[in-house]
PDB file of C-alpha atoms in Angstrom:
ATOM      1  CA  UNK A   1       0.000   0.000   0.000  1.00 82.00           C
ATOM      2  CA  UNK A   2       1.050   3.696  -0.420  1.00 88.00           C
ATOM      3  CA  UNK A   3       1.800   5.605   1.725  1.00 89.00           C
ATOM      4  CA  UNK A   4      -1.357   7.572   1.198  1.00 88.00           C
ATOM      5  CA  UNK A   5      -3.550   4.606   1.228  1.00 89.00           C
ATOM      6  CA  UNK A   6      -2.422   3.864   4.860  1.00 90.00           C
ATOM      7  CA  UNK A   7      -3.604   7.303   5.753  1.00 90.00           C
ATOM      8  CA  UNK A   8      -6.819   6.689   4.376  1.00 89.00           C
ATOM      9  CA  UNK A   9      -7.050   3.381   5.967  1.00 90.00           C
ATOM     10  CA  UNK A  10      -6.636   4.947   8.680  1.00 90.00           C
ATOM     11  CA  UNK A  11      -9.250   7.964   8.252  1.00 90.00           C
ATOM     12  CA  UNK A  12     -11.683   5.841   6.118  1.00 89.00           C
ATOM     13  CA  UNK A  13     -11.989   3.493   9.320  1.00 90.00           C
ATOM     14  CA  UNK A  14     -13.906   5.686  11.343  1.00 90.00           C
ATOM     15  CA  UNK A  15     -15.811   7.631   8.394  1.00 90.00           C
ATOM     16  CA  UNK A  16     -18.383   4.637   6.758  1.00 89.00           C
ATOM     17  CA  UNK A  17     -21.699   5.543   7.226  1.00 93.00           C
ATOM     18  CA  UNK A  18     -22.545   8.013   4.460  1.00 94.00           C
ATOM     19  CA  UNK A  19     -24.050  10.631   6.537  1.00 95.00           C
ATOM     20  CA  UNK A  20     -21.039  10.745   8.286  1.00 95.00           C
ATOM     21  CA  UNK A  21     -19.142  11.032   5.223  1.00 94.00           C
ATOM     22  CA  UNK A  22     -21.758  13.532   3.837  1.00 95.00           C
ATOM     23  CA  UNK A  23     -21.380  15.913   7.220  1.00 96.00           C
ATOM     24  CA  UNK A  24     -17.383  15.198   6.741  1.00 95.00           C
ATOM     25  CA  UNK A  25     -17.445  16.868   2.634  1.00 96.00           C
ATOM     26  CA  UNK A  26     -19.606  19.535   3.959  1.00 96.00           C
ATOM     27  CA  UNK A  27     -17.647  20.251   7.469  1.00 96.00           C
ATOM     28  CA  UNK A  28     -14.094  19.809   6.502  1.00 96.00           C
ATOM     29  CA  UNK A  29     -13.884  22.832   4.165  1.00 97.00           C
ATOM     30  CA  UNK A  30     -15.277  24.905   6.272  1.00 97.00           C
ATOM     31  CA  UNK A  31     -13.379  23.739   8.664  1.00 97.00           C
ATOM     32  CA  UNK A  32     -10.374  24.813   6.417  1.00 97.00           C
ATOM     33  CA  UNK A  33     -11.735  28.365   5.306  1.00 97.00           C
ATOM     34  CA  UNK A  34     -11.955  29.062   9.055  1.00 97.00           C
ATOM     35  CA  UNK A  35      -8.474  27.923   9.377  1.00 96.00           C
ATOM     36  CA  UNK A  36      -7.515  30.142   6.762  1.00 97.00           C
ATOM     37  CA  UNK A  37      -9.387  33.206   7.987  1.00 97.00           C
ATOM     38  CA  UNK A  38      -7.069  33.288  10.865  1.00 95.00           C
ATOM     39  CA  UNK A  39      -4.040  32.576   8.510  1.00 96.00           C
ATOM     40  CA  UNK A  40      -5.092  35.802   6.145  1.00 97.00           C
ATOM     41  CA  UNK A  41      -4.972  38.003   9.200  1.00 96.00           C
ATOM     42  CA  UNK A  42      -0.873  37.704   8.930  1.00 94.00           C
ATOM     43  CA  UNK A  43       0.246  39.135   6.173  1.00 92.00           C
ATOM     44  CA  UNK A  44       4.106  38.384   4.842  1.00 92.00           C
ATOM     45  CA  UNK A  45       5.819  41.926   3.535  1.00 92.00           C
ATOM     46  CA  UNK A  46       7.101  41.701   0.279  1.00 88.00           C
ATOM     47  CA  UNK A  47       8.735  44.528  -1.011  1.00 90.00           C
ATOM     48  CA  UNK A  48       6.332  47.010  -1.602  1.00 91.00           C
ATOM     49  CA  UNK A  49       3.097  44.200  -1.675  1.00 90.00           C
ATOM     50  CA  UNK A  50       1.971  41.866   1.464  1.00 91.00           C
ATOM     51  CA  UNK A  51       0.938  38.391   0.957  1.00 94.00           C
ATOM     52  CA  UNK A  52      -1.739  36.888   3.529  1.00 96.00           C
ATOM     53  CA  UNK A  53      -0.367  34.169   5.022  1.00 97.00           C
ATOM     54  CA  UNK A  54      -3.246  31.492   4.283  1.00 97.00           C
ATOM     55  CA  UNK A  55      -1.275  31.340   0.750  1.00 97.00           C
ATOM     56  CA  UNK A  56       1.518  29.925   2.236  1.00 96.00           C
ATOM     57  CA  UNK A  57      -0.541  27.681   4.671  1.00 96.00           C
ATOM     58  CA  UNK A  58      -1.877  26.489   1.760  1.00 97.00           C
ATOM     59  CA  UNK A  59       0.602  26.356  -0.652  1.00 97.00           C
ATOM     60  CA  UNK A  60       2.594  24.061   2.346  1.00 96.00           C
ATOM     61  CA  UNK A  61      -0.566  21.678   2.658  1.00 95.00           C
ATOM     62  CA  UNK A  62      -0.536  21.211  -1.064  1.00 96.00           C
ATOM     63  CA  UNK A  63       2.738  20.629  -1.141  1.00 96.00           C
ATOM     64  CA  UNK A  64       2.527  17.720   1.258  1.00 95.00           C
ATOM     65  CA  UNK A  65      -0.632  16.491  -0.534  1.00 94.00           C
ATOM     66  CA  UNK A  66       1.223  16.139  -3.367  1.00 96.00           C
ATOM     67  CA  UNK A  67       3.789  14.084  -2.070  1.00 95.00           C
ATOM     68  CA  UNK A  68       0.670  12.163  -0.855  1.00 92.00           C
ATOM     69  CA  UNK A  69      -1.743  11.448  -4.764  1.00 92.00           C
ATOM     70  CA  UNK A  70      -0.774  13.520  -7.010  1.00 94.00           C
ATOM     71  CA  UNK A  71      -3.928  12.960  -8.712  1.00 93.00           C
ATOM     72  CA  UNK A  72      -5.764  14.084  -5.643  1.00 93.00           C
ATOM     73  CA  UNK A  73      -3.431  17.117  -5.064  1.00 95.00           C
ATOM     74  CA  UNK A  74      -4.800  18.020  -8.455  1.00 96.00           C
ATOM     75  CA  UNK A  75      -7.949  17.967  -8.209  1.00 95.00           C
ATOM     76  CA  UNK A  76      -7.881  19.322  -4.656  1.00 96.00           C
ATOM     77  CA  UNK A  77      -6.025  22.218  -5.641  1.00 97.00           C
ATOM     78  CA  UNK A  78      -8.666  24.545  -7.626  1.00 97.00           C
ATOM     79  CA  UNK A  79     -11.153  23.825  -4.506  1.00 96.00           C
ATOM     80  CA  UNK A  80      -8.477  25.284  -2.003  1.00 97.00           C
ATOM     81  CA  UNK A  81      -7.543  28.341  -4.523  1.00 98.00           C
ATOM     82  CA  UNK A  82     -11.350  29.315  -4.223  1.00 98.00           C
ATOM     83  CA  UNK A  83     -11.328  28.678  -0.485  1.00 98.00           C
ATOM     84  CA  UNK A  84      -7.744  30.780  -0.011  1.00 98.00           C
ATOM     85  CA  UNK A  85      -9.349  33.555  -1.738  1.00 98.00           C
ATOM     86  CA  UNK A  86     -12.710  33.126   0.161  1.00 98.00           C
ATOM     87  CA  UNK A  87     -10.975  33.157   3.307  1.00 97.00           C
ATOM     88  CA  UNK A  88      -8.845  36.219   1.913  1.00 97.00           C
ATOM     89  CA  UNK A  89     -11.760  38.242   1.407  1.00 97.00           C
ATOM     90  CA  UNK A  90     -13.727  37.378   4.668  1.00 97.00           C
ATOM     91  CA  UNK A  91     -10.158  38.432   6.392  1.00 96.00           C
ATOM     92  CA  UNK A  92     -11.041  41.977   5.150  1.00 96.00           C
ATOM     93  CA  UNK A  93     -14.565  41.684   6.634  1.00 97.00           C
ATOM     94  CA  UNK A  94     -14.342  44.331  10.443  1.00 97.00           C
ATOM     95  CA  UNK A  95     -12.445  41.838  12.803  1.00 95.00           C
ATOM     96  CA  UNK A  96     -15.537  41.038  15.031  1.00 96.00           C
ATOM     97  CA  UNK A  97     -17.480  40.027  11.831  1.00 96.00           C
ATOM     98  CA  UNK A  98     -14.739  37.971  10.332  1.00 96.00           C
ATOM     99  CA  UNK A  99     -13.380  36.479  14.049  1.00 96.00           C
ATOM    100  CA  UNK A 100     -17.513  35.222  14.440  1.00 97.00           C
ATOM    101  CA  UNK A 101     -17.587  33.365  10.689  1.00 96.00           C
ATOM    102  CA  UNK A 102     -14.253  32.219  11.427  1.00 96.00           C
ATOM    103  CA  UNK A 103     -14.940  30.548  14.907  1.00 97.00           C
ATOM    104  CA  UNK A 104     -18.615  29.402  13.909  1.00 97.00           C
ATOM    105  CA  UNK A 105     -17.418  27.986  11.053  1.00 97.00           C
ATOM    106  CA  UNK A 106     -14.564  26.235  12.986  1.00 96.00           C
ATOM    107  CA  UNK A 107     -16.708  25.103  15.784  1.00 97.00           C
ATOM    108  CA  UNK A 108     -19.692  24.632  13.847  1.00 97.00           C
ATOM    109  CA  UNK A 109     -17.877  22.296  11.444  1.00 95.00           C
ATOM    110  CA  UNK A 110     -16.501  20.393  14.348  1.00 95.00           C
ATOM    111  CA  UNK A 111     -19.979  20.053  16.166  1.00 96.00           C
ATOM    112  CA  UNK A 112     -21.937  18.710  12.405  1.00 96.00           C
ATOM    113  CA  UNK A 113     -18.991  16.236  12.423  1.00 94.00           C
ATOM    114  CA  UNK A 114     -19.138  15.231  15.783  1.00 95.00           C
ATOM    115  CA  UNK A 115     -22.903  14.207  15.228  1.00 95.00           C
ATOM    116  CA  UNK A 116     -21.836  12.576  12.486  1.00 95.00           C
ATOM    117  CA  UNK A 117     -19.722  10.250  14.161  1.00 94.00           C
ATOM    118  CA  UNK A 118     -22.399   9.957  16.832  1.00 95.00           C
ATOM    119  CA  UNK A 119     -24.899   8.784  14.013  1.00 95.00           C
ATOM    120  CA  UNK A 120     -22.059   6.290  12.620  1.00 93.00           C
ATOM    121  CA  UNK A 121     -21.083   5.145  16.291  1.00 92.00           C
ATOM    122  CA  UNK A 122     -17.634   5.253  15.685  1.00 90.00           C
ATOM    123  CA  UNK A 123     -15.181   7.704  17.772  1.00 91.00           C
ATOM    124  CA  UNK A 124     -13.197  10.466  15.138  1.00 91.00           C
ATOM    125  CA  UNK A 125     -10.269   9.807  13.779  1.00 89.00           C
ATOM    126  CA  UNK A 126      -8.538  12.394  15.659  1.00 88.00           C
ATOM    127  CA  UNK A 127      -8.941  10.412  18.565  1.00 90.00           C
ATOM    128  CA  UNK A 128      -6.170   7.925  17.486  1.00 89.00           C
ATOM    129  CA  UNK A 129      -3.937  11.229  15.853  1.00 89.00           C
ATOM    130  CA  UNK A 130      -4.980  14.207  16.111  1.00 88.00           C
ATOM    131  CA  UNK A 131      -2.476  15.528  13.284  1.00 88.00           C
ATOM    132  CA  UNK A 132      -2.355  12.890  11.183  1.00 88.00           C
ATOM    133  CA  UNK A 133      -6.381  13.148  11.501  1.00 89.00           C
ATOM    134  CA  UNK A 134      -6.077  16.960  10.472  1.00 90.00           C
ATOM    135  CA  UNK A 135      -4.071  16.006   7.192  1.00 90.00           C
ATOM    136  CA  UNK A 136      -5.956  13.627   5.907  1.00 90.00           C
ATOM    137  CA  UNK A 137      -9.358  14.902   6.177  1.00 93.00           C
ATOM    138  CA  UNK A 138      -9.179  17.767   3.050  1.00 93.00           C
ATOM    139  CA  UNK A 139      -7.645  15.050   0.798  1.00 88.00           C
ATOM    140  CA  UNK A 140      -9.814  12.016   2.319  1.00 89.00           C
ATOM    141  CA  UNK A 141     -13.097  14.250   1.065  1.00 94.00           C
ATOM    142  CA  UNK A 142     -11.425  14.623  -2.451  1.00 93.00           C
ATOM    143  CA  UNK A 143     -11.416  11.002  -2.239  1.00 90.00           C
ATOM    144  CA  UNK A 144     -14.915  10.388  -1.237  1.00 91.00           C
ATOM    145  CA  UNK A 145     -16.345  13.131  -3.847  1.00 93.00           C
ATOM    146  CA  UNK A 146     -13.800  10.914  -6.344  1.00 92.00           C
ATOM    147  CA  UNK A 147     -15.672   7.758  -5.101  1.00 90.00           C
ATOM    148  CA  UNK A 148     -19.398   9.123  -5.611  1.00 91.00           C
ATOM    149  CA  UNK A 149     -18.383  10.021  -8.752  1.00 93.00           C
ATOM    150  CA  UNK A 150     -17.072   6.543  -9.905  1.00 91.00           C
ATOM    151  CA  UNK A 151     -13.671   7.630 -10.191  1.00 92.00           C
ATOM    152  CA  UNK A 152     -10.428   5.214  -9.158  1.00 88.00           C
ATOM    153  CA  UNK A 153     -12.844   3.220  -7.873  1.00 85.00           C
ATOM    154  CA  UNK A 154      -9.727  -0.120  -7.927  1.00 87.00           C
ATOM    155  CA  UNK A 155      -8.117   2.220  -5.458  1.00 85.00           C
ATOM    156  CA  UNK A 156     -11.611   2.211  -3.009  1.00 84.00           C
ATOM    157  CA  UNK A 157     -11.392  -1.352  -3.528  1.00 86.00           C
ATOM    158  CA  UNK A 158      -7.788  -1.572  -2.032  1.00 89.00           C
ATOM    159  CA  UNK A 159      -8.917   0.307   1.008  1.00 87.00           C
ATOM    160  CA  UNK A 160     -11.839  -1.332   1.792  1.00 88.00           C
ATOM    161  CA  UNK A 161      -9.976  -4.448   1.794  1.00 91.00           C
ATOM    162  CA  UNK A 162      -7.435  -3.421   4.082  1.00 91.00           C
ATOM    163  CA  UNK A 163     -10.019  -1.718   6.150  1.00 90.00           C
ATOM    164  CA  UNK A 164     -12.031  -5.268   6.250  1.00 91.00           C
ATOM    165  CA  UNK A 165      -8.992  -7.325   6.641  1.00 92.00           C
ATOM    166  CA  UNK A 166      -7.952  -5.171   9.694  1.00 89.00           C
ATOM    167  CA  UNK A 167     -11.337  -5.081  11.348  1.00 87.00           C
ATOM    168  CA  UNK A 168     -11.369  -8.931  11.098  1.00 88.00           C
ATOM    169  CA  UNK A 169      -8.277  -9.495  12.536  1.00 90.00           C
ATOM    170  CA  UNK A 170      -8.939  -7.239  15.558  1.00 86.00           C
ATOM    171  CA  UNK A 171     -12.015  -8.978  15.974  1.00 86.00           C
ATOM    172  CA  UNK A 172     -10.423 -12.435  16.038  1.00 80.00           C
TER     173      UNK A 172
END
């Protein structure tokens, strides 16, 4: 397995039920545009122009997704241009406004997923890892969108294999 099929062994564990998965696609980006928000307040002089820095947060966790699937880094990567400029322009929002949609969104997005799990009855996967849980979940809903839509679906197959081979061995 690759390296990025362990991690979503790993994620994909605790994320079955589909309206878990559902809350997950919805929750995790705006988990990440919250994220970002905060990121866009610090801005990175460059000569005579300043850079926010959710760019480079972003540019770094592409990076790293790329070293991951490329395929998935691509196809990920439009989806977090429009959520670094999102983010970008709710920076400029007055700071009150833009610190409440930034912390609703954060919390918010962790309370629908929490239910979620609740509904699936299986603890998140940041229980286990909380970092390697933060990684994975932007590129693991790639993946799942990828899956609805019928896409690299021998891939799925490898991880649900694993998954199934794993949860039978623990339960023997």
């Amino acid at each position: 397995m690759t390296r990025w099929q362990e991690m979503v062994v790993f994620y994909a564990s605790s994320h079955r039920h589909p309206v878990n998965i559902a809350v997950h696609v919805v929750g995790v980006p705006v988990i990440v545009c919250s994220v970002l928000v905060a990121a866009a307040w610090l801005r990175i002089p460059l000569g005579d122009l300043t850079l926010p820095a959710s760019w480079i947060v972003a540019a770094a966790g592409l990076a790293y997704y790329f070293s991951l699937d490329r395929i998935y880094a691509a196809i990920y990567a439009p989806f977090l241009v429009g959520l670094v400029l999102l983010a970008n322009e709710l920076a400029t929002l007055p700071f009150e406004t833009a610190a409440a949609i930034s912390a609703g969104g954060f919390f918010g997005g962790y309370a629908a997923q929490f239910l979620g799990h609740a509904i699936e009855g299986r603890k998140p996967a940041l229980f286990q890892s909380l970092w390697k849980a933060m990684a994975t979940a932007p590129l693991f809903v790639v993946a799942e969108v990828c899956k609805f839509a019928g896409y690299r679906k021998d891939e799925f197959a490898t991880v649900l294999a694993e998954i199934e081979r794993r949860e039978a061995a623990a339960a023997n």
